[in-house]
Short mmCIF file of C-alpha atoms in Angstrom, two decimals:
data_model
loop_
_atom_site.label_atom_id
_atom_site.label_comp_id
_atom_site.label_asym_id
_atom_site.label_seq_id
_atom_site.Cartn_x
_atom_site.Cartn_y
_atom_site.Cartn_z
CA UNK P 86 151.34 71.40 -174.61
CA UNK P 87 153.09 71.96 -178.07
CA UNK P 88 150.02 70.36 -179.62
CA UNK P 89 147.85 73.11 -177.81
CA UNK P 90 150.30 75.77 -178.87
CA UNK P 91 150.24 74.86 -182.67
CA UNK P 92 146.49 74.49 -182.68
CA UNK P 93 145.90 77.69 -181.11
CA UNK P 94 148.38 79.69 -183.44
CA UNK P 95 146.79 78.07 -186.36
CA UNK P 96 143.30 79.23 -185.32
CA UNK P 97 144.72 82.79 -184.45
CA UNK P 98 146.25 82.98 -187.93
CA UNK P 99 143.15 82.01 -189.72
CA UNK P 100 141.00 84.26 -187.78
CA UNK P 101 143.08 87.09 -188.54
CA UNK P 102 143.41 86.12 -192.27
CA UNK P 103 139.54 85.66 -192.32
CA UNK P 104 138.76 89.03 -190.60
CA UNK P 105 141.09 90.65 -193.19
CA UNK P 106 139.26 89.22 -196.10
CA UNK P 107 135.73 89.47 -195.03
CA UNK P 108 134.11 90.20 -191.52
CA UNK P 109 130.99 88.56 -192.98
CA UNK P 110 132.47 85.13 -193.81
CA UNK P 111 134.19 85.17 -190.45
CA UNK P 112 130.87 85.52 -188.70
CA UNK P 113 129.65 82.48 -190.66
CA UNK P 114 132.60 80.49 -189.86
CA UNK P 115 132.15 81.07 -186.25
CA UNK P 116 128.24 80.10 -186.78
CA UNK P 117 129.28 76.81 -188.43
CA UNK P 118 131.81 76.02 -185.67
CA UNK P 119 129.23 76.69 -183.15
CA UNK P 120 126.54 74.57 -184.94
CA UNK P 121 129.17 71.82 -185.33
CA UNK P 122 129.96 71.99 -181.51
CA UNK P 123 126.52 71.73 -180.43
CA UNK P 124 125.92 68.74 -182.73
CA UNK P 125 128.86 66.83 -181.14
CA UNK P 126 128.43 68.09 -177.75
CA UNK P 127 126.01 65.27 -176.63
CA UNK P 128 128.38 62.51 -177.81
CA UNK P 129 131.34 64.46 -176.16
CA UNK P 130 129.44 64.60 -172.91
CA UNK P 131 128.79 61.01 -173.01
CA UNK P 132 132.20 60.18 -173.79
CA UNK P 133 133.25 62.15 -170.92
CA UNK P 134 130.66 60.24 -168.84
CA UNK P 135 131.79 56.99 -170.02
CA UNK P 136 135.59 57.91 -169.38
CA UNK P 137 134.70 58.91 -165.93
CA UNK P 138 132.66 55.76 -165.05
CA UNK P 139 135.28 53.41 -166.69
CA UNK P 140 138.13 54.69 -164.50
CA UNK P 141 136.08 55.29 -161.61
CA UNK P 142 134.57 51.86 -161.49
CA UNK P 143 137.51 49.67 -162.96
CA UNK P 144 141.10 50.10 -161.58
CA UNK P 145 144.16 50.10 -163.86
CA UNK P 146 144.83 46.49 -163.14
CA UNK P 147 141.22 45.28 -164.32
CA UNK P 148 141.56 47.52 -167.50
CA UNK P 149 144.61 46.14 -168.46
CA UNK P 150 143.64 42.52 -167.87
CA UNK P 151 140.84 43.37 -170.39
CA UNK P 152 142.76 45.28 -173.13
CA UNK P 153 146.49 44.81 -172.01
CA UNK P 154 149.23 42.36 -172.64
CA UNK P 155 147.40 39.37 -170.80
CA UNK P 156 144.35 39.82 -172.93
CA UNK P 157 146.16 38.89 -175.91
CA UNK P 158 145.16 38.32 -179.44
CA UNK P 159 141.21 38.04 -178.70
CA UNK P 160 141.11 41.37 -177.12
CA UNK P 161 142.61 42.89 -180.32
CA UNK P 162 140.09 41.14 -182.23
CA UNK P 163 137.09 42.22 -180.35
CA UNK P 164 138.32 45.87 -180.44
CA UNK P 165 138.82 45.63 -184.22
CA UNK P 166 135.29 44.27 -184.63
CA UNK P 167 134.00 46.98 -182.19
CA UNK P 168 135.54 49.76 -184.20
CA UNK P 169 134.11 48.24 -187.49
CA UNK P 170 130.52 48.22 -186.29
CA UNK P 171 130.29 51.21 -184.13
CA UNK P 172 130.06 54.84 -185.58
CA UNK P 173 131.79 57.15 -182.91
CA UNK P 174 133.13 60.13 -184.30
CA UNK P 175 137.09 59.93 -184.26
CA UNK P 176 137.16 63.30 -182.56
CA UNK P 177 135.47 61.54 -179.53
CA UNK P 178 137.15 58.17 -179.83
CA UNK P 179 140.84 59.47 -179.39
CA UNK P 180 140.43 60.69 -176.02
CA UNK P 181 138.91 57.33 -174.71
CA UNK P 182 141.56 55.37 -176.72
CA UNK P 183 144.34 57.71 -175.14
CA UNK P 184 143.06 57.01 -171.72
CA UNK P 185 142.89 53.34 -172.07
CA UNK P 186 146.49 53.24 -173.56
CA UNK P 187 147.92 55.21 -170.51
CA UNK P 188 146.14 52.52 -168.32
CA UNK P 189 147.98 49.70 -169.83
CA UNK P 190 146.13 48.76 -173.06
CA UNK P 191 148.50 47.73 -176.04
CA UNK P 192 149.23 49.69 -178.89
CA UNK P 193 148.09 46.84 -180.95
CA UNK P 194 144.53 46.66 -179.55
CA UNK P 195 144.17 50.51 -179.38
CA UNK P 196 145.30 50.88 -183.15
CA UNK P 197 143.26 48.15 -184.09
CA UNK P 198 140.13 49.87 -182.71
CA UNK P 199 141.01 53.15 -184.05
CA UNK P 200 142.00 51.98 -187.46
CA UNK P 201 138.71 49.83 -188.10
CA UNK P 202 136.60 52.80 -186.59
CA UNK P 203 137.94 55.12 -189.31
CA UNK P 204 138.39 52.81 -192.30
CA UNK P 205 135.35 50.45 -192.02
CA UNK P 206 131.96 51.63 -191.59
CA UNK P 207 129.24 48.91 -190.98
CA UNK P 208 126.51 51.87 -190.11
CA UNK P 209 127.20 53.82 -193.14
CA UNK P 210 127.68 50.65 -195.42
CA UNK P 211 123.82 50.83 -196.45
CA UNK P 212 124.31 54.30 -197.45
CA UNK P 213 127.67 53.46 -199.40
CA UNK P 214 125.71 50.40 -201.13
CA UNK P 215 122.99 52.71 -202.40
CA UNK P 216 125.56 55.24 -203.92
CA UNK P 217 128.40 53.30 -205.14
CA UNK P 218 127.18 49.75 -205.31
CA UNK P 219 127.33 46.60 -203.30
CA UNK P 220 130.50 45.11 -204.74
CA UNK P 221 132.37 48.41 -204.35
CA UNK P 222 131.29 48.59 -200.61
CA UNK P 223 132.13 45.25 -199.74
CA UNK P 224 135.32 45.42 -201.37
CA UNK P 225 136.35 48.62 -199.66
CA UNK P 226 135.19 47.51 -196.32
CA UNK P 227 136.48 44.20 -196.30
CA UNK P 228 140.07 45.27 -197.52
CA UNK P 229 139.86 48.22 -195.12
CA UNK P 230 139.34 45.50 -192.35
CA UNK P 231 142.14 43.30 -193.37
CA UNK P 232 144.48 46.49 -193.63
CA UNK P 233 143.65 47.63 -190.22
CA UNK P 234 144.51 44.40 -188.47
CA UNK P 235 147.89 44.61 -190.51
CA UNK P 236 148.42 48.30 -189.51
CA UNK P 237 147.74 47.41 -185.92
CA UNK P 238 150.12 44.43 -186.00
CA UNK P 239 152.95 46.65 -187.61
CA UNK P 240 152.26 49.38 -185.10
CA UNK P 241 152.75 47.11 -182.34
CA UNK P 242 156.11 46.05 -183.69
CA UNK P 243 157.24 49.89 -184.42
CA UNK P 244 155.92 51.49 -181.26
CA UNK Z 30 116.19 65.08 -177.19
CA UNK Z 31 117.05 61.67 -178.42
CA UNK Z 32 120.78 63.00 -178.90
CA UNK Z 33 121.08 63.18 -175.09
CA UNK Z 34 119.56 59.74 -173.97
CA UNK Z 35 123.08 58.58 -173.51
CA UNK Z 36 123.93 61.49 -171.46
CA UNK Z 37 120.86 61.06 -169.11
CA UNK Z 38 121.67 57.50 -168.95
CA UNK Z 39 125.08 58.25 -167.65
CA UNK Z 40 123.80 60.98 -165.38
CA UNK Z 41 121.47 58.50 -163.85
CA UNK Z 42 124.27 56.06 -163.23
CA UNK Z 43 126.52 58.62 -161.61
CA UNK Z 44 123.38 59.62 -159.23
CA UNK Z 45 122.94 55.93 -158.40
CA UNK Z 46 126.64 55.55 -157.72
CA UNK Z 47 126.71 58.79 -155.48
CA UNK Z 48 124.02 57.25 -153.37
CA UNK Z 49 125.07 53.56 -153.26
CA UNK Z 50 128.83 53.71 -153.69
CA UNK Z 51 129.95 57.37 -152.96
CA UNK Z 52 133.72 56.25 -153.12
CA UNK Z 53 133.16 54.96 -156.55
CA UNK Z 54 131.09 57.93 -157.36
CA UNK Z 55 134.10 60.37 -156.33
CA UNK Z 56 136.84 58.59 -158.12
CA UNK Z 57 134.50 58.68 -161.36
CA UNK Z 58 133.96 62.53 -161.01
CA UNK Z 59 137.42 63.03 -160.41
CA UNK Z 60 138.35 61.01 -163.52
CA UNK Z 61 135.68 62.99 -165.49
CA UNK Z 62 137.03 66.26 -164.44
CA UNK Z 63 140.59 65.46 -165.40
CA UNK Z 64 139.27 64.50 -169.07
CA UNK Z 65 137.03 67.53 -169.16
CA UNK Z 66 140.01 69.79 -168.53
CA UNK Z 67 141.86 68.17 -171.40
CA UNK Z 68 138.92 68.28 -173.92
CA UNK Z 69 137.98 71.96 -172.99
CA UNK Z 70 141.47 72.99 -174.07
CA UNK Z 71 141.41 71.15 -177.43
CA UNK Z 72 138.02 71.16 -178.72
CA UNK Z 73 137.20 74.96 -179.07
CA UNK Z 74 140.03 75.60 -181.48
CA UNK Z 75 139.46 72.38 -183.44
CA UNK Z 76 135.56 73.32 -184.17
CA UNK Z 77 136.80 76.92 -185.15
CA UNK Z 78 139.26 75.42 -187.68
CA UNK Z 79 136.56 73.33 -189.11
CA UNK Z 80 134.18 76.23 -189.61
CA UNK Z 81 137.20 78.50 -191.14
CA UNK Z 82 137.88 75.67 -193.60
CA UNK Z 83 134.10 75.26 -194.27
CA UNK Z 84 133.41 78.63 -195.08
CA UNK Z 85 136.77 79.26 -197.11
CA UNK Z 86 137.10 76.40 -199.29
CA UNK Z 87 135.12 76.58 -202.49
CA UNK Z 88 133.15 73.15 -202.32
CA UNK Z 89 131.83 73.57 -205.75
CA UNK Z 90 135.31 73.32 -207.24
CA UNK Z 91 135.90 70.07 -205.50
CA UNK Z 92 134.44 67.86 -208.18
CA UNK Z 93 136.10 69.86 -210.80
CA UNK Z 94 139.46 69.50 -209.59
CA UNK Z 95 138.89 65.61 -209.27
CA UNK Z 96 137.69 65.36 -212.89
CA UNK Z 97 139.22 63.48 -215.81
CA UNK Z 98 142.84 64.38 -215.65
CA UNK Z 99 143.45 62.28 -212.56
CA UNK Z 100 146.76 60.29 -212.56
CA UNK Z 101 149.35 61.11 -209.96
CA UNK Z 102 148.33 64.71 -209.35
CA UNK Z 103 144.64 63.54 -208.80
CA UNK Z 104 145.85 61.03 -206.46
CA UNK Z 105 147.57 63.64 -204.32
CA UNK Z 106 144.64 66.01 -204.84
CA UNK Z 107 142.04 63.30 -203.70
CA UNK Z 108 144.42 62.80 -200.74
CA UNK Z 109 144.55 66.40 -199.74
CA UNK Z 110 140.72 67.11 -200.27
CA UNK Z 111 140.04 64.17 -198.19
CA UNK Z 112 141.88 65.35 -195.44
CA UNK Z 113 140.11 68.72 -195.30
CA UNK Z 114 137.36 69.00 -192.94
CA UNK Z 115 134.31 68.80 -195.03
CA UNK Z 116 131.73 66.91 -192.93
CA UNK Z 117 130.62 63.25 -192.35
CA UNK Z 118 131.53 60.36 -194.44
CA UNK Z 119 127.88 60.11 -195.93
CA UNK Z 120 128.38 63.39 -197.54
CA UNK Z 121 131.33 61.99 -199.36
CA UNK Z 122 129.43 59.16 -200.86
CA UNK Z 123 127.13 60.72 -203.42
CA UNK Z 124 130.05 63.23 -204.21
CA UNK Z 125 132.47 60.18 -204.93
CA UNK Z 126 129.57 58.62 -207.22
CA UNK Z 127 129.19 61.76 -209.11
CA UNK Z 128 132.98 61.99 -209.46
CA UNK Z 129 133.20 58.33 -210.66
CA UNK Z 130 130.67 59.08 -213.36
CA UNK Z 131 132.54 62.07 -214.63
CA UNK Z 132 135.58 59.96 -215.10
CA UNK Z 133 137.48 59.97 -211.84
CA UNK Z 134 139.68 56.53 -211.24
CA UNK Z 135 138.42 54.15 -208.91
CA UNK Z 136 141.77 54.19 -207.01
CA UNK Z 137 141.57 57.96 -206.58
CA UNK Z 138 138.22 57.63 -205.29
CA UNK Z 139 139.23 54.80 -202.77
CA UNK Z 140 141.97 57.41 -201.48
CA UNK Z 141 139.44 60.04 -201.31
CA UNK Z 142 137.04 58.12 -199.31
CA UNK Z 143 139.79 56.59 -196.93
CA UNK Z 144 141.63 60.02 -196.30
CA UNK Z 145 138.03 61.54 -195.70
CA UNK Z 146 137.39 59.11 -192.80
CA UNK Z 147 140.83 58.37 -191.57
CA UNK Z 148 143.16 61.24 -192.17
CA UNK Z 149 141.16 64.37 -191.49
CA UNK Z 150 143.35 67.30 -190.19
CA UNK Z 151 141.35 68.64 -187.13
CA UNK Z 152 141.16 64.81 -186.06
CA UNK Z 153 144.66 64.63 -186.31
CA UNK Z 154 145.35 67.31 -183.76
CA UNK Z 155 143.09 65.66 -181.48
CA UNK Z 156 144.86 62.42 -182.15
CA UNK Z 157 148.29 63.96 -181.46
CA UNK Z 158 147.02 65.41 -178.38
CA UNK Z 159 145.61 62.18 -176.97
CA UNK Z 160 147.78 59.51 -178.55
CA UNK Z 161 150.87 61.02 -179.06
CA UNK Z 162 152.91 62.16 -182.06
CA UNK Z 163 154.78 58.90 -182.91
CA UNK Z 164 151.33 57.05 -182.61
CA UNK Z 165 149.76 59.58 -185.01
CA UNK Z 166 152.45 59.66 -187.52
CA UNK Z 167 152.95 55.75 -187.80
CA UNK Z 168 149.06 55.37 -188.13
CA UNK Z 169 149.00 58.04 -190.95
CA UNK Z 170 151.62 56.83 -192.93
CA UNK Z 171 150.45 53.09 -192.61
CA UNK Z 172 147.03 53.95 -193.47
CA UNK Z 173 148.04 55.93 -196.48
CA UNK Z 174 149.82 53.15 -197.81
CA UNK Z 175 146.93 50.64 -197.30
CA UNK Z 176 144.68 53.07 -199.08
CA UNK Z 177 146.80 53.22 -202.00
CA UNK Z 178 147.25 49.37 -202.06
CA UNK Z 179 143.40 48.85 -201.54
CA UNK Z 180 142.83 51.43 -204.27
CA UNK Z 181 145.02 49.71 -206.84
CA UNK Z 182 143.32 46.35 -205.91
CA UNK Z 183 139.96 47.67 -206.36
CA UNK Z 184 140.93 49.29 -209.42
CA UNK Z 185 141.85 46.02 -211.10
CA UNK Z 186 139.00 44.03 -209.88
CA UNK Z 187 136.26 46.55 -210.74
CA UNK Z 188 137.86 47.64 -214.13
CA UNK Z 189 136.05 44.58 -215.71
CA UNK Z 190 133.06 44.97 -213.65
CA UNK Z 191 130.20 45.36 -216.42
CA UNK Z 192 127.61 46.32 -214.17
CA UNK Z 193 129.23 49.58 -212.56
CA UNK Z 194 126.61 50.01 -210.05
CA UNK Z 195 127.88 53.64 -209.19
CA UNK Z 196 126.56 54.69 -212.65
CA UNK Z 197 122.77 54.53 -211.40
CA UNK Z 198 122.73 56.69 -208.20
CA UNK Z 199 119.51 56.45 -206.08
CA UNK Z 200 119.03 60.10 -206.93
CA UNK Z 201 118.78 59.51 -210.53
CA UNK Z 202 116.30 56.75 -209.94
CA UNK Z 203 114.18 59.43 -208.18
CA UNK Z 204 114.36 61.60 -211.21
CA UNK Z 205 117.06 64.04 -210.33
CA UNK Z 206 119.94 65.01 -212.37
CA UNK Z 207 123.30 64.13 -210.92
CA UNK Z 208 124.30 67.83 -211.24
CA UNK Z 209 121.93 68.64 -208.54
CA UNK Z 210 123.58 66.33 -206.00
CA UNK Z 211 125.64 69.28 -204.26
CA UNK Z 212 126.98 68.13 -201.25
CA UNK Z 213 125.11 70.05 -198.44
CA UNK Z 214 124.99 70.31 -194.94
CA UNK Z 215 128.54 69.32 -194.33
CA UNK Z 216 129.45 69.12 -190.79
CA UNK Z 217 125.71 68.23 -189.92
CA UNK Z 218 126.35 65.11 -188.06
CA UNK Z 219 129.18 63.69 -186.30
CA UNK Z 220 131.36 62.07 -188.92
#
């Protein structure tokens, strides 16, 4: 609830400031927001559907046996690899991760997924190689993957 | 239409479930509705905020700010610029390449790319909403620390790299000047 209040007040303040400074630019901002929303909408819808299906078909027991305490280390590694190879916008991945966490997934597995998702980009690697070079790309992504595993382990200890 | 393929596939599964396993379909729809309510509240302000920042932040200056006078200030600046919502990661690659050519340090650029991908402000708000404040704070600080270490390691390794592959961008090979590589179409695409 507090998150929502903070976000909505932030938006309200930005809107007022923006309107005071320029009506035209405010209109443009709305346009940009609308376009970004339309672009993201399909993946948001898809994730909604996947979350729905996941929780409709699997009960909490099955989920926690897949990504929870019992699944152990291998589940964490699989989550990390999945995070590294998929290109899900994190905006869209957080709701799914949150729901898995709430139904018994371990913090280590979820943070491994989230961290590799944002730190390692297999899908964007070809573009990265083209602009920044092979060495740079391989170093950045492999170090990122290692760091992600470390971060996940530390998060499991702290949280 | 391609973007909706997955949506249609999921819809088809829902219809199949409704016919063959109505109980499961009902269960799924309820879970979906719960999530829809949560997302419907958080997404509109996040997108609006992205829109405001996109319009009001002078993107042309970004490259100037991250130029030669890097150092600690440049590091902080790289981090801050990365966290601002400025579109998908692949927009950042050509920007990074041209900044490197203009003399930005590798450590700073790793920080810039890393925070661009991992520490974006609108995304952090969604993270707080769905994964909680403690999770978000711990992930943020650990990721930041990791990015600084990775940056320094890469700086050490690549300092003596003779090839410096980022010096020849593919756009230059196509006969364009690096200055024409203005980042455009931010927010186009998902990340």
